[in-house]
């Protein structure tokens, strides 16, 4: 019966460690931050977003260059590849995973490589 509750003890300890980590981080933030201004100025009440002070009533929308979306899309492609390749690589040496599993992963990586090659040929990966 003692082995049954060991799993709950592990979860409880991890929960306490997580709460302690957050508490230490918030306390360090409070101790290390600069003191707040005693008299707030006009700049204190401005909207601050992405490094630019923006007047909320100034405009309804802001343009963003399309290349940032392309970089985000390429990141998603490589994140998906990592999500699928890493678990596959950790269990590939176990029995039952042979040439068929290797061929399937080869097709998956080849398709992602074709997408990368297409982006490279279209010069999407240049900062200019």
PDB file of C-alpha atoms in Angstrom:
ATOM      1  CA  UNK A   1       0.000   0.000   0.000  1.00  0.00           C
ATOM      2  CA  UNK A   2       2.947   2.315   0.649  1.00  0.00           C
ATOM      3  CA  UNK A   3       4.014   2.150  -3.008  1.00  0.00           C
ATOM      4  CA  UNK A   4       0.629   3.428  -4.114  1.00  0.00           C
ATOM      5  CA  UNK A   5       0.981   6.737  -2.286  1.00  0.00           C
ATOM      6  CA  UNK A   6       4.595   7.304  -3.345  1.00  0.00           C
ATOM      7  CA  UNK A   7       3.339   8.744  -6.647  1.00  0.00           C
ATOM      8  CA  UNK A   8       1.202  11.280  -4.785  1.00  0.00           C
ATOM      9  CA  UNK A   9       4.163  12.207  -2.580  1.00  0.00           C
ATOM     10  CA  UNK A  10       6.257  12.892  -5.672  1.00  0.00           C
ATOM     11  CA  UNK A  11       3.552  15.100  -7.156  1.00  0.00           C
ATOM     12  CA  UNK A  12       3.186  16.918  -3.832  1.00  0.00           C
ATOM     13  CA  UNK A  13       6.922  17.557  -3.558  1.00  0.00           C
ATOM     14  CA  UNK A  14       7.061  18.833  -7.138  1.00  0.00           C
ATOM     15  CA  UNK A  15       4.080  21.094  -6.450  1.00  0.00           C
ATOM     16  CA  UNK A  16       5.808  22.524  -3.371  1.00  0.00           C
ATOM     17  CA  UNK A  17       9.043  23.050  -5.321  1.00  0.00           C
ATOM     18  CA  UNK A  18       7.107  24.864  -8.058  1.00  0.00           C
ATOM     19  CA  UNK A  19       5.309  27.135  -5.587  1.00  0.00           C
ATOM     20  CA  UNK A  20       8.601  27.856  -3.794  1.00  0.00           C
ATOM     21  CA  UNK A  21      10.276  28.700  -7.113  1.00  0.00           C
ATOM     22  CA  UNK A  22       7.548  31.200  -7.996  1.00  0.00           C
ATOM     23  CA  UNK A  23       7.660  32.718  -4.510  1.00  0.00           C
ATOM     24  CA  UNK A  24      11.456  33.128  -4.645  1.00  0.00           C
ATOM     25  CA  UNK A  25      11.259  34.684  -8.138  1.00  0.00           C
ATOM     26  CA  UNK A  26       8.574  37.181  -7.105  1.00  0.00           C
ATOM     27  CA  UNK A  27      10.457  38.079  -3.911  1.00  0.00           C
ATOM     28  CA  UNK A  28      13.696  38.595  -5.849  1.00  0.00           C
ATOM     29  CA  UNK A  29      11.801  40.797  -8.304  1.00  0.00           C
ATOM     30  CA  UNK A  30      10.427  42.919  -5.480  1.00  0.00           C
ATOM     31  CA  UNK A  31      13.844  43.278  -3.832  1.00  0.00           C
ATOM     32  CA  UNK A  32      15.890  43.951  -6.978  1.00  0.00           C
ATOM     33  CA  UNK A  33      13.593  46.227  -8.974  1.00  0.00           C
ATOM     34  CA  UNK A  34      14.138  49.983  -8.968  1.00  0.00           C
ATOM     35  CA  UNK A  35      11.908  51.916  -6.591  1.00  0.00           C
ATOM     36  CA  UNK A  36       8.633  53.097  -8.106  1.00  0.00           C
ATOM     37  CA  UNK A  37       8.260  56.799  -8.846  1.00  0.00           C
ATOM     38  CA  UNK A  38       6.689  58.674  -5.975  1.00  0.00           C
ATOM     39  CA  UNK A  39       5.018  61.192  -8.277  1.00  0.00           C
ATOM     40  CA  UNK A  40       3.765  59.547 -11.458  1.00  0.00           C
ATOM     41  CA  UNK A  41       4.314  61.590 -14.564  1.00  0.00           C
ATOM     42  CA  UNK A  42       2.437  61.675 -17.825  1.00  0.00           C
ATOM     43  CA  UNK A  43       4.636  58.916 -19.288  1.00  0.00           C
ATOM     44  CA  UNK A  44       3.535  56.553 -16.519  1.00  0.00           C
ATOM     45  CA  UNK A  45       0.023  56.330 -17.931  1.00  0.00           C
ATOM     46  CA  UNK A  46       0.987  55.838 -21.595  1.00  0.00           C
ATOM     47  CA  UNK A  47       0.369  52.514 -23.280  1.00  0.00           C
ATOM     48  CA  UNK A  48       3.665  50.706 -23.843  1.00  0.00           C
ATOM     49  CA  UNK A  49       3.719  47.875 -26.319  1.00  0.00           C
ATOM     50  CA  UNK A  50       6.617  46.188 -28.083  1.00  0.00           C
ATOM     51  CA  UNK A  51       9.120  48.918 -27.298  1.00  0.00           C
ATOM     52  CA  UNK A  52       6.973  51.734 -28.693  1.00  0.00           C
ATOM     53  CA  UNK A  53       4.818  54.086 -26.686  1.00  0.00           C
ATOM     54  CA  UNK A  54       1.474  54.041 -28.510  1.00  0.00           C
ATOM     55  CA  UNK A  55      -1.459  56.360 -28.093  1.00  0.00           C
ATOM     56  CA  UNK A  56      -4.501  54.050 -28.065  1.00  0.00           C
ATOM     57  CA  UNK A  57      -6.687  56.605 -29.846  1.00  0.00           C
ATOM     58  CA  UNK A  58      -4.110  57.382 -32.520  1.00  0.00           C
ATOM     59  CA  UNK A  59      -4.829  54.567 -34.951  1.00  0.00           C
ATOM     60  CA  UNK A  60      -6.900  51.452 -35.254  1.00  0.00           C
ATOM     61  CA  UNK A  61      -4.261  49.096 -36.603  1.00  0.00           C
ATOM     62  CA  UNK A  62      -0.538  48.847 -37.199  1.00  0.00           C
ATOM     63  CA  UNK A  63       1.229  47.278 -40.149  1.00  0.00           C
ATOM     64  CA  UNK A  64       3.661  44.443 -39.561  1.00  0.00           C
ATOM     65  CA  UNK A  65       6.042  43.256 -42.236  1.00  0.00           C
ATOM     66  CA  UNK A  66       5.098  39.851 -43.643  1.00  0.00           C
ATOM     67  CA  UNK A  67       8.594  38.421 -43.166  1.00  0.00           C
ATOM     68  CA  UNK A  68       8.043  38.183 -39.401  1.00  0.00           C
ATOM     69  CA  UNK A  69       5.151  35.818 -40.030  1.00  0.00           C
ATOM     70  CA  UNK A  70       7.359  33.761 -42.340  1.00  0.00           C
ATOM     71  CA  UNK A  71       9.992  33.440 -39.594  1.00  0.00           C
ATOM     72  CA  UNK A  72       7.284  32.420 -37.141  1.00  0.00           C
ATOM     73  CA  UNK A  73       6.015  29.818 -39.608  1.00  0.00           C
ATOM     74  CA  UNK A  74       9.518  28.418 -40.113  1.00  0.00           C
ATOM     75  CA  UNK A  75       9.939  28.223 -36.337  1.00  0.00           C
ATOM     76  CA  UNK A  76       6.699  26.269 -36.070  1.00  0.00           C
ATOM     77  CA  UNK A  77       7.929  23.857 -38.739  1.00  0.00           C
ATOM     78  CA  UNK A  78      11.139  23.151 -36.837  1.00  0.00           C
ATOM     79  CA  UNK A  79       9.312  22.941 -33.503  1.00  0.00           C
ATOM     80  CA  UNK A  80       6.956  20.345 -34.966  1.00  0.00           C
ATOM     81  CA  UNK A  81       9.931  18.455 -36.346  1.00  0.00           C
ATOM     82  CA  UNK A  82      11.547  18.412 -32.910  1.00  0.00           C
ATOM     83  CA  UNK A  83       8.330  17.290 -31.257  1.00  0.00           C
ATOM     84  CA  UNK A  84       8.120  14.281 -33.582  1.00  0.00           C
ATOM     85  CA  UNK A  85      11.800  13.401 -34.067  1.00  0.00           C
ATOM     86  CA  UNK A  86      12.968  13.509 -30.432  1.00  0.00           C
ATOM     87  CA  UNK A  87      10.548  10.885 -29.042  1.00  0.00           C
ATOM     88  CA  UNK A  88      11.137   8.733 -32.105  1.00  0.00           C
ATOM     89  CA  UNK A  89      14.906   8.906 -31.571  1.00  0.00           C
ATOM     90  CA  UNK A  90      14.618   7.925 -27.910  1.00  0.00           C
ATOM     91  CA  UNK A  91      12.763   4.684 -28.648  1.00  0.00           C
ATOM     92  CA  UNK A  92      14.299   3.786 -32.027  1.00  0.00           C
ATOM     93  CA  UNK A  93      16.764   1.298 -30.507  1.00  0.00           C
ATOM     94  CA  UNK A  94      13.988  -0.735 -28.842  1.00  0.00           C
ATOM     95  CA  UNK A  95      12.789  -3.958 -30.450  1.00  0.00           C
ATOM     96  CA  UNK A  96      10.026  -3.599 -33.016  1.00  0.00           C
ATOM     97  CA  UNK A  97      11.387  -0.427 -34.593  1.00  0.00           C
ATOM     98  CA  UNK A  98      13.278  -1.336 -37.687  1.00  0.00           C
ATOM     99  CA  UNK A  99      13.585  -0.285 -41.287  1.00  0.00           C
ATOM    100  CA  UNK A 100       9.899   0.640 -41.531  1.00  0.00           C
ATOM    101  CA  UNK A 101      10.170   3.199 -38.719  1.00  0.00           C
ATOM    102  CA  UNK A 102      13.387   4.552 -40.215  1.00  0.00           C
ATOM    103  CA  UNK A 103      11.714   4.923 -43.622  1.00  0.00           C
ATOM    104  CA  UNK A 104       8.716   6.725 -42.122  1.00  0.00           C
ATOM    105  CA  UNK A 105      10.941   9.206 -40.299  1.00  0.00           C
ATOM    106  CA  UNK A 106      13.016   9.638 -43.447  1.00  0.00           C
ATOM    107  CA  UNK A 107       9.894  10.619 -45.391  1.00  0.00           C
ATOM    108  CA  UNK A 108       8.882  13.044 -42.617  1.00  0.00           C
ATOM    109  CA  UNK A 109      12.299  14.731 -42.497  1.00  0.00           C
ATOM    110  CA  UNK A 110      12.461  14.801 -46.311  1.00  0.00           C
ATOM    111  CA  UNK A 111       9.141  16.657 -46.526  1.00  0.00           C
ATOM    112  CA  UNK A 112      10.310  19.192 -43.955  1.00  0.00           C
ATOM    113  CA  UNK A 113      13.589  19.544 -45.841  1.00  0.00           C
ATOM    114  CA  UNK A 114      11.662  20.242 -49.046  1.00  0.00           C
ATOM    115  CA  UNK A 115       9.825  23.050 -47.238  1.00  0.00           C
ATOM    116  CA  UNK A 116      13.130  24.468 -46.029  1.00  0.00           C
ATOM    117  CA  UNK A 117      14.641  24.174 -49.504  1.00  0.00           C
ATOM    118  CA  UNK A 118      11.637  25.984 -50.966  1.00  0.00           C
ATOM    119  CA  UNK A 119      11.998  28.803 -48.422  1.00  0.00           C
ATOM    120  CA  UNK A 120      15.722  29.011 -49.122  1.00  0.00           C
ATOM    121  CA  UNK A 121      15.209  29.136 -52.912  1.00  0.00           C
ATOM    122  CA  UNK A 122      12.610  31.907 -52.525  1.00  0.00           C
ATOM    123  CA  UNK A 123      15.193  33.826 -50.438  1.00  0.00           C
ATOM    124  CA  UNK A 124      12.887  33.950 -47.455  1.00  0.00           C
ATOM    125  CA  UNK A 125      15.747  33.222 -45.058  1.00  0.00           C
ATOM    126  CA  UNK A 126      17.666  36.447 -45.797  1.00  0.00           C
ATOM    127  CA  UNK A 127      17.389  39.486 -43.539  1.00  0.00           C
ATOM    128  CA  UNK A 128      17.721  41.992 -46.370  1.00  0.00           C
TER     129      UNK A 128
END
